Short mmCIF file of C-alpha atoms and ligand atoms in Angstrom, two decimals:
data_model
loop_
_atom_site.label_atom_id
_atom_site.label_comp_id
_atom_site.label_asym_id
_atom_site.label_seq_id
_atom_site.Cartn_x
_atom_site.Cartn_y
_atom_site.Cartn_z
CA MET Y 11 162.29 94.15 108.62
CA LYS Y 12 159.27 93.62 110.80
CA ALA Y 13 160.61 95.86 113.57
CA SER Y 14 161.24 98.76 111.24
CA GLY Y 15 157.77 98.34 109.84
CA ILE Y 16 156.25 98.72 113.31
CA LEU Y 17 158.43 101.71 113.97
CA LYS Y 18 157.17 103.31 110.80
CA ILE Y 19 153.58 102.68 111.80
CA ALA Y 20 154.19 104.12 115.23
CA ARG Y 21 155.72 107.26 113.77
CA SER Y 22 152.88 107.55 111.31
CA TRP Y 23 150.39 107.20 114.13
CA GLN Y 24 151.78 110.25 115.88
CA TYR Y 25 151.77 112.04 112.59
CA ALA Y 26 148.21 111.02 111.90
CA LYS Y 27 146.93 112.46 115.16
CA GLY Y 28 148.48 115.82 114.50
CA TRP Y 29 147.40 115.81 110.92
CA LEU Y 30 143.79 114.99 111.75
CA LYS Y 31 143.70 117.77 114.33
CA SER Y 32 144.86 120.27 111.75
CA ILE Y 33 141.83 119.57 109.55
CA PRO Y 34 138.80 121.73 110.38
CA LYS Y 35 136.21 119.68 112.30
CA LYS Y 36 133.66 120.16 109.53
CA ILE Y 37 135.68 118.13 107.08
CA ILE Y 38 136.10 115.20 109.39
CA PHE Y 39 133.01 113.17 109.07
CA GLY Y 40 133.62 109.77 110.56
CA SER Y 41 134.24 107.02 108.12
CA THR Y 42 133.32 109.24 105.18
CA LEU Y 43 136.73 110.86 105.32
CA LEU Y 44 138.45 107.55 105.23
CA PHE Y 45 136.32 106.42 102.32
CA VAL Y 46 136.93 109.57 100.33
CA LEU Y 47 140.67 109.43 100.80
CA VAL Y 48 141.02 105.77 100.06
CA SER Y 49 138.79 105.88 97.04
CA ALA Y 50 140.62 108.96 95.79
CA VAL Y 51 143.99 107.20 95.72
CA PRO Y 52 144.11 106.34 92.03
CA VAL Y 53 143.18 109.90 91.11
CA VAL Y 54 145.68 111.49 93.53
CA ASP Y 55 148.38 109.19 92.27
CA THR Y 56 148.20 110.41 88.71
CA GLY Y 57 147.17 114.02 89.22
CA PRO Y 58 148.93 116.87 91.01
CA PHE Y 59 149.64 115.78 94.54
CA PRO Y 60 148.09 118.11 97.09
CA PHE Y 61 150.63 117.56 99.88
CA PRO Y 62 154.09 118.56 98.58
CA GLY Y 63 156.93 116.46 99.89
CA LYS Y 64 154.74 113.56 101.00
CA ALA Y 65 154.31 110.29 99.16
CA VAL Y 66 150.82 108.84 98.76
CA SER Y 67 151.66 105.90 101.01
CA ASP Y 68 152.77 108.26 103.78
CA LEU Y 69 149.38 109.88 103.77
CA ILE Y 70 147.20 106.80 103.35
CA LEU Y 71 148.85 104.81 106.07
CA PRO Y 72 148.15 107.34 108.84
CA VAL Y 73 144.56 107.64 107.74
CA LEU Y 74 144.12 103.90 107.81
CA MET Y 75 145.74 103.88 111.22
CA ALA Y 76 143.42 106.64 112.36
CA SER Y 77 140.35 104.66 111.44
CA PRO Y 78 139.92 102.98 114.85
CA GLN Y 79 139.06 106.40 116.20
CA THR Y 80 135.94 106.67 114.06
CA LYS Y 81 133.14 104.43 115.13
CA THR Y 82 129.73 103.73 113.73
CA ILE Y 83 126.98 102.27 115.84
CA SER Y 84 124.15 101.00 113.73
CA GLY Y 85 121.01 99.04 114.35
CA LYS Y 86 117.26 99.07 114.18
CA VAL Y 87 115.11 100.97 116.65
CA LYS Y 88 113.87 98.53 119.28
CA SER Y 89 110.52 98.57 121.05
CA GLY Y 90 110.46 101.38 123.63
CA GLU Y 91 113.56 103.11 122.28
CA THR Y 92 113.37 106.85 121.68
CA ALA Y 93 115.68 109.49 120.25
CA SER Y 94 116.83 110.36 123.76
CA SER Y 95 117.49 106.77 124.77
CA LEU Y 96 119.54 106.30 121.59
CA LEU Y 97 121.53 109.51 122.01
CA ARG Y 98 121.87 110.05 125.76
CA ASP Y 99 125.20 108.22 125.98
CA TYR Y 100 126.74 110.76 123.63
CA MET Y 101 125.33 114.11 124.73
CA PRO Y 102 123.60 115.76 127.67
CA LEU Y 103 119.83 115.49 127.86
CA GLN Y 104 119.49 119.26 127.46
CA VAL Y 105 121.24 119.07 124.09
CA ILE Y 106 118.89 116.30 123.01
CA TYR Y 107 115.93 118.54 123.92
CA ASP Y 108 117.42 121.34 121.87
CA ILE Y 109 117.90 119.07 118.89
CA ASP Y 110 114.36 117.77 119.34
CA ARG Y 111 113.00 121.32 119.22
CA GLN Y 112 115.09 122.08 116.16
CA ALA Y 113 114.03 118.86 114.42
CA LYS Y 114 110.27 119.48 114.86
CA GLU Y 115 109.89 121.30 111.58
CA VAL Y 116 111.94 118.80 109.64
CA PHE Y 117 110.89 115.57 111.32
CA PRO Y 118 109.61 115.35 114.92
CA LEU Y 119 111.83 112.92 116.83
CA THR Y 120 108.73 111.52 118.55
CA ARG Y 121 107.93 109.88 115.23
CA ILE Y 122 110.94 107.59 115.38
CA ARG Y 123 109.50 104.13 114.84
CA LYS Y 124 110.41 100.66 115.95
CA GLY Y 125 112.20 98.61 113.29
CA GLN Y 126 113.66 101.55 111.33
CA PRO Y 127 117.46 101.52 110.79
CA TYR Y 128 119.69 104.17 112.34
CA LYS Y 129 123.40 104.96 112.51
CA ILE Y 130 125.39 106.95 115.07
CA SER Y 131 128.85 108.13 113.97
CA LEU Y 132 131.48 108.96 116.54
CA LEU Y 133 134.93 110.42 116.26
CA GLU Y 134 137.25 109.88 119.21
CA ASP Y 135 134.14 108.87 121.15
CA SER Y 136 132.38 112.14 120.56
CA PHE Y 137 129.19 112.50 118.60
CA VAL Y 138 129.47 113.41 114.93
CA ALA Y 139 126.19 112.40 113.35
CA PHE Y 140 122.92 110.55 113.77
CA GLU Y 141 121.18 109.15 110.75
CA TYR Y 142 117.69 107.65 110.83
CA GLU Y 143 115.66 106.14 108.00
CA ILE Y 144 112.25 107.79 108.04
CA ASP Y 145 110.82 105.57 105.31
CA ASN Y 146 111.85 104.12 101.97
CA ASN Y 147 112.27 107.59 100.50
CA ASP Y 148 113.77 109.84 103.15
CA ARG Y 149 116.32 109.85 105.94
CA LEU Y 150 116.91 112.24 108.80
CA LEU Y 151 120.44 113.49 109.38
CA ILE Y 152 121.54 115.26 112.54
CA GLN Y 153 125.12 116.48 112.20
CA LYS Y 154 127.30 118.20 114.72
CA ASP Y 155 128.62 121.50 113.49
CA THR Y 156 131.20 123.42 115.54
CA ASP Y 157 128.87 124.19 118.43
CA SER Y 158 125.47 123.64 116.93
CA PHE Y 159 123.60 120.88 115.15
CA ALA Y 160 122.33 120.74 111.61
CA VAL Y 161 119.09 118.83 111.13
CA THR Y 162 118.20 117.87 107.58
CA LYS Y 163 115.91 115.53 105.71
CA LEU Y 164 117.58 113.94 102.72
CA PRO Y 165 116.39 111.55 100.06
CA ILE Y 166 117.64 108.01 100.34
CA GLU Y 167 119.76 107.32 97.33
CA TYR Y 168 119.15 104.14 95.45
CA GLN Y 169 120.88 102.45 92.64
CA ILE Y 170 118.33 101.89 89.87
CA ARG Y 171 118.60 98.82 87.67
CA GLN Y 172 116.39 98.10 84.69
CA GLU Y 173 115.29 94.49 84.48
CA VAL Y 174 112.90 92.62 82.24
CA VAL Y 175 110.28 90.78 84.25
CA SER Y 176 108.33 88.14 82.42
CA VAL Y 177 105.30 86.37 83.89
CA ASP Y 178 103.08 83.63 82.50
CA ILE Y 179 99.63 83.64 83.94
CA GLN Y 180 98.09 80.36 85.06
CA SER Y 181 95.30 81.56 87.33
CA SER Y 182 95.71 85.19 88.37
CA LEU Y 183 98.15 88.02 87.83
CA ALA Y 184 98.97 88.07 91.55
CA GLU Y 185 99.82 84.37 91.49
CA ALA Y 186 101.99 84.79 88.38
CA VAL Y 187 103.91 87.70 89.90
CA LYS Y 188 104.53 85.64 93.03
CA ARG Y 189 105.72 82.67 90.96
CA ALA Y 190 108.17 84.98 89.14
CA LYS Y 191 109.58 85.73 92.64
CA GLU Y 192 108.54 89.37 92.49
CA GLN Y 193 106.81 91.42 95.19
CA ALA Y 194 103.03 91.88 95.35
CA ASP Y 195 103.42 95.63 94.64
CA LEU Y 196 104.32 94.79 91.08
CA THR Y 197 100.89 93.20 90.54
CA TRP Y 198 99.12 96.49 91.25
CA MET Y 199 101.62 98.51 89.25
CA LEU Y 200 101.12 96.28 86.21
CA ALA Y 201 97.33 96.17 86.61
CA ASP Y 202 97.13 99.97 86.94
CA ILE Y 203 98.87 100.54 83.62
CA PHE Y 204 96.14 98.75 81.68
CA ALA Y 205 93.27 99.44 84.09
CA TRP Y 206 91.33 101.41 81.45
CA ASP Y 207 91.32 98.48 79.04
CA ILE Y 208 91.48 95.35 81.13
CA ASP Y 209 89.65 94.13 84.19
CA PHE Y 210 92.33 92.12 85.93
CA ILE Y 211 89.82 90.09 87.90
CA ARG Y 212 87.50 89.08 85.08
CA ASP Y 213 89.41 89.32 81.80
CA ILE Y 214 92.50 87.27 82.73
CA ARG Y 215 92.88 83.87 81.06
CA PRO Y 216 95.44 81.09 81.55
CA GLY Y 217 98.15 81.58 78.91
CA ASP Y 218 98.08 85.39 79.13
CA THR Y 219 101.56 86.85 79.48
CA PHE Y 220 103.12 89.99 80.85
CA LYS Y 221 106.55 91.29 79.94
CA ALA Y 222 107.71 94.48 81.53
CA LEU Y 223 110.83 96.61 81.71
CA VAL Y 224 110.92 97.33 85.41
CA GLU Y 225 113.17 99.71 87.34
CA LYS Y 226 114.27 98.15 90.60
CA LYS Y 227 115.75 100.08 93.50
CA TYR Y 228 118.81 98.70 95.22
CA ARG Y 229 120.76 99.86 98.22
CA ASP Y 230 124.03 98.18 99.17
CA GLY Y 231 123.12 95.41 96.76
CA ARG Y 232 119.83 94.79 98.52
CA PHE Y 233 116.50 95.03 96.65
CA CYS Y 234 114.41 97.85 98.09
CA GLY Y 235 111.34 98.05 95.88
CA TYR Y 236 110.22 99.17 92.45
CA ALA Y 237 110.62 102.57 90.83
CA ASP Y 238 108.92 102.97 87.44
CA ILE Y 239 107.76 100.40 84.96
CA ARG Y 240 109.26 101.80 81.75
CA ALA Y 241 107.33 99.60 79.35
CA ALA Y 242 104.91 96.70 79.49
CA PHE Y 243 103.56 94.22 76.96
CA PHE Y 244 100.45 92.39 78.02
CA THR Y 245 98.99 89.61 75.91
CA ASN Y 246 95.40 88.99 76.90
CA GLN Y 247 93.34 86.33 75.11
CA GLY Y 248 95.59 86.62 72.06
CA THR Y 249 95.67 90.42 71.85
CA THR Y 250 98.86 92.26 72.83
CA TYR Y 251 98.57 95.62 74.53
CA GLN Y 252 101.64 97.84 74.73
CA ALA Y 253 102.39 100.60 77.17
CA PHE Y 254 105.34 102.97 77.29
CA LEU Y 255 106.08 105.44 80.03
CA HIS Y 256 106.64 108.96 78.78
CA GLU Y 257 107.46 112.05 80.77
CA ASP Y 258 106.19 115.20 79.11
CA ALA Y 259 107.82 118.64 79.07
CA ARG Y 260 106.02 119.52 82.33
CA GLY Y 261 107.39 116.42 84.05
CA ARG Y 262 104.10 114.51 84.11
CA LYS Y 263 104.56 110.78 83.62
CA ALA Y 264 101.89 108.71 81.88
CA TYR Y 265 101.55 105.59 79.76
CA TYR Y 266 100.97 105.60 76.03
CA ASP Y 267 100.49 102.94 73.39
CA GLU Y 268 103.02 102.42 70.59
CA LYS Y 269 101.41 105.21 68.54
CA GLY Y 270 101.70 107.70 71.38
CA HIS Y 271 98.01 107.62 72.34
CA SER Y 272 97.30 107.92 76.04
CA LEU Y 273 96.00 104.83 77.80
CA GLU Y 274 93.96 107.04 80.12
CA LYS Y 275 90.37 107.26 79.04
CA ALA Y 276 87.75 109.72 80.13
CA PHE Y 277 84.22 109.52 81.44
CA LEU Y 278 81.57 111.12 79.32
CA LYS Y 279 80.85 114.59 80.63
CA ALA Y 280 77.26 113.52 81.44
CA PRO Y 281 75.25 110.32 80.95
CA VAL Y 282 72.26 112.16 79.40
CA ASN Y 283 71.50 115.16 77.29
CA TYR Y 284 69.82 116.99 80.13
CA SER Y 285 67.79 120.14 80.39
CA ARG Y 286 69.13 121.12 83.80
CA ILE Y 287 70.76 119.75 86.94
CA SER Y 288 67.84 119.53 89.36
CA SER Y 289 69.93 118.49 92.34
CA ALA Y 290 73.66 118.81 92.71
CA PHE Y 291 76.03 116.60 94.64
CA SER Y 292 75.88 117.37 98.35
CA ASN Y 293 76.18 115.81 101.71
CA ARG Y 294 72.88 117.26 102.96
CA ARG Y 295 69.64 118.29 101.28
CA PHE Y 296 65.91 118.27 101.95
CA HIS Y 297 64.32 115.23 100.37
CA PRO Y 298 61.07 116.40 98.71
CA ILE Y 299 59.21 113.13 99.21
CA LEU Y 300 60.68 111.80 102.45
CA LYS Y 301 60.38 115.38 103.84
CA LYS Y 302 63.66 115.17 105.68
CA TYR Y 303 67.27 116.11 105.27
CA ARG Y 304 69.36 113.51 103.53
CA SER Y 305 72.68 113.62 101.85
CA HIS Y 306 72.57 113.36 98.07
CA PRO Y 307 75.79 111.78 96.91
CA GLY Y 308 74.89 112.12 93.25
CA ILE Y 309 73.68 114.44 90.53
CA ASP Y 310 70.08 114.67 89.34
CA TYR Y 311 69.75 115.48 85.68
CA ALA Y 312 66.25 116.65 84.75
CA ALA Y 313 65.40 115.33 81.28
CA PRO Y 314 62.26 114.38 79.34
CA ARG Y 315 60.82 110.87 79.71
CA ASN Y 316 62.70 108.22 77.73
CA THR Y 317 65.78 110.34 77.08
CA PRO Y 318 68.55 107.77 76.38
CA ILE Y 319 70.97 107.15 79.26
CA LYS Y 320 74.55 106.37 78.21
CA ALA Y 321 77.32 104.50 80.00
CA VAL Y 322 79.90 107.16 80.90
CA ALA Y 323 82.78 104.71 80.42
CA ASP Y 324 83.54 101.13 79.41
CA GLY Y 325 82.48 98.73 82.10
CA VAL Y 326 80.50 95.72 83.20
CA ILE Y 327 76.96 95.68 84.60
CA SER Y 328 77.52 94.70 88.22
CA SER Y 329 73.87 95.03 89.26
CA ILE Y 330 70.51 95.62 87.61
CA TYR Y 331 67.30 95.60 89.65
CA TYR Y 332 64.19 97.44 90.78
CA SER Y 333 64.11 99.11 94.21
CA LYS Y 334 61.23 100.97 95.90
CA THR Y 335 63.42 104.02 96.39
CA THR Y 336 65.76 104.10 93.41
CA GLY Y 337 63.40 102.45 90.92
CA ARG Y 338 64.89 100.67 87.92
CA GLN Y 339 68.62 100.97 88.31
CA ILE Y 340 71.87 99.81 86.80
CA THR Y 341 75.34 99.87 88.37
CA LEU Y 342 78.45 99.64 86.19
CA ARG Y 343 81.93 98.67 87.32
CA HIS Y 344 84.76 100.48 85.52
CA PHE Y 345 88.56 100.78 85.62
CA SER Y 346 90.62 101.95 88.59
CA GLY Y 347 87.97 101.20 91.23
CA TYR Y 348 85.27 103.42 89.71
CA GLU Y 349 81.59 102.51 89.69
CA THR Y 350 78.63 104.45 88.33
CA ALA Y 351 74.94 104.00 89.12
CA TYR Y 352 71.88 105.17 87.17
CA PHE Y 353 68.55 105.41 89.06
CA HIS Y 354 64.83 105.92 88.34
CA MET Y 355 64.97 104.55 84.78
CA ASN Y 356 61.67 104.22 82.94
CA LYS Y 357 63.03 101.13 81.17
CA TYR Y 358 66.28 99.34 80.48
CA ALA Y 359 67.84 99.20 77.04
CA LYS Y 360 67.46 95.89 75.19
CA GLY Y 361 69.73 93.06 76.37
CA MET Y 362 70.88 94.64 79.63
CA LYS Y 363 71.74 92.00 82.20
CA LYS Y 364 74.21 91.43 84.99
CA GLY Y 365 77.75 90.71 83.74
CA ARG Y 366 77.22 92.31 80.32
CA GLN Y 367 80.08 94.42 79.00
CA VAL Y 368 79.19 97.90 77.89
CA THR Y 369 81.22 100.40 75.92
CA GLN Y 370 81.40 104.09 76.68
CA GLY Y 371 78.41 105.81 75.08
CA ASP Y 372 76.24 102.67 74.86
CA VAL Y 373 72.61 103.35 75.71
CA ILE Y 374 71.79 101.31 78.82
CA GLY Y 375 68.30 102.67 79.63
CA TYR Y 376 65.86 105.56 79.44
CA VAL Y 377 64.96 108.39 81.79
CA GLY Y 378 61.93 107.78 83.98
CA LYS Y 379 60.63 108.48 87.47
CA THR Y 380 60.39 104.98 88.94
CA GLY Y 381 60.94 104.62 92.69
CA LEU Y 382 60.85 107.77 94.80
CA ALA Y 383 60.96 110.56 92.25
CA THR Y 384 58.91 113.70 91.77
CA GLY Y 385 59.66 114.26 88.11
CA TYR Y 386 61.48 112.73 85.16
CA HIS Y 387 65.18 112.73 85.89
CA LEU Y 388 68.26 110.58 86.09
CA CYS Y 389 69.95 110.28 89.45
CA PHE Y 390 73.56 109.59 88.58
CA ARG Y 391 76.08 108.44 91.16
CA MET Y 392 79.75 107.64 91.10
CA ARG Y 393 81.91 105.78 93.58
CA LYS Y 394 85.60 105.31 93.74
CA ASN Y 395 86.81 102.31 95.77
CA GLY Y 396 83.36 102.10 97.34
CA ARG Y 397 83.10 105.75 98.43
CA PRO Y 398 80.72 108.26 96.86
CA VAL Y 399 82.50 110.94 94.85
CA ASN Y 400 81.22 113.94 92.95
CA PRO Y 401 81.33 112.91 89.28
CA LEU Y 402 82.00 116.49 88.25
CA ASP Y 403 85.11 116.64 90.42
CA GLN Y 404 86.42 113.14 90.10
CA ALA Y 405 85.90 112.05 86.56
CA PRO Y 406 89.35 111.75 85.07
CA SER Y 407 89.85 113.45 81.76
CA ALA Y 408 91.15 111.53 78.80
CA GLY Y 409 94.89 111.66 78.48
CA LYS Y 410 96.18 113.66 75.55
CA PRO Y 411 98.49 111.94 73.08
CA VAL Y 412 102.24 112.55 73.18
CA ALA Y 413 102.90 116.12 72.03
CA GLN Y 414 104.11 116.46 68.44
CA ALA Y 415 107.39 118.03 69.56
CA GLU Y 416 108.09 115.08 71.88
CA MET Y 417 107.11 112.39 69.41
CA ASP Y 418 110.63 111.67 68.06
CA HIS Y 419 111.95 111.18 71.56
CA PHE Y 420 108.97 108.99 72.47
CA THR Y 421 109.40 106.81 69.37
CA PHE Y 422 113.12 106.43 70.05
CA LEU Y 423 112.58 105.33 73.66
CA ALA Y 424 109.64 103.06 72.80
CA GLY Y 425 111.86 101.35 70.22
CA LYS Y 426 114.70 100.94 72.69
CA TYR Y 427 112.42 99.49 75.38
CA THR Y 428 110.86 97.10 72.86
CA GLU Y 429 114.31 95.86 71.84
CA MET Y 430 115.26 95.30 75.47
CA ILE Y 431 112.11 93.29 76.13
CA GLN Y 432 112.50 91.28 72.91
CA ALA Y 433 116.19 90.58 73.58
CA HIS Y 434 115.17 89.14 76.92
CA GLN Y 435 112.56 86.96 75.22
CA LYS Y 436 115.18 85.53 72.85
CA LEU Y 437 117.51 84.91 75.75
CA ALA Y 438 114.76 83.17 77.68
CA ARG Y 439 113.98 80.93 74.70
CA SER Y 440 117.56 79.90 74.05
CA THR Y 441 118.14 78.80 77.64
CA PRO Y 442 116.03 75.75 78.39
ZN1 ZN E 22 69.33 111.80 92.95
#
């Protein structure tokens, strides 16, 4: 019994070699072939059999037997390793140079980095393919064709799973996310969704909660990061804010509340009703009083004395003081790393002080010419993450609500996401 079995294997082995040789080289792609054939068994078994006169087992056995001939070498790029040191055992140096030249437009091989995973596939000890993970999104694939090489950049495919993540805040959002055994990235993703409404440094209170339907990326069962947050419920000081991700007809993704209103809010077009812009945003201009060239990272709005100055967006007064150069000035801190500053005020509005919350459109002061100023004007400046930006270029526009034609779809999805989050809540409550 055993002997005949071995005999059969031996015969199949000979058969396998011939059979593999008869397949065009292009089709043979290392272990992929084996995988395709093996996984196709149930289908082949029931459908029309493509090899007349041969039983399924006759075909599978040789392929399984042939598998030792395909080899995959995988690892992570070590310090000092290069494309040529990884590949020189499998091809002449000249060929590596040719591939390098060919790869330049797709991904220069000099950019291969330490620590990134790679795979080399061999068939009967000859090179078939080299695969290298460029980053979390893309991989480089160098494949041997008959007598040339194909170099391509392909997306890394992930399995996406939707999971409800629930965090209870004790001190900060970052701490709560960590306690829920999630990655720090999630903190910023969650904070960004509500950045127009909530200051995640100042407004957070113990007892606040976050529940979110999060898409997680997996590869070979291993967690590889977050994709989109589909929906989020944030309860802050007793008020619940809802956000749902919606992709519009043009493919733009944004968050909306349960009524389909965009969470993105705009800056006012200008902080004053001005008569003219007396100095535009520039990196270099002649300062009329200092009599030298200076950059002017702001906009001067000429306006009559005591014209009301309005906060361009919701925010908090982060500084309020008098300076010899900028006169009476207020700086506001807003959402998403934005700050705005208002210089040369004649006077502040009543009740302005550091730490005070202001709402978009609130009058915070009045046009003057305090500090170094030749005439009545407001010098208005905007910074994003600490860097001066031109308010006219940078100010985000308010998001439009969900389009009427997309509203049914939006409502359906929002309802589904809400159910998923609530089902998770019930589950969490019933398990102590
Ligand atoms: Zn100015």
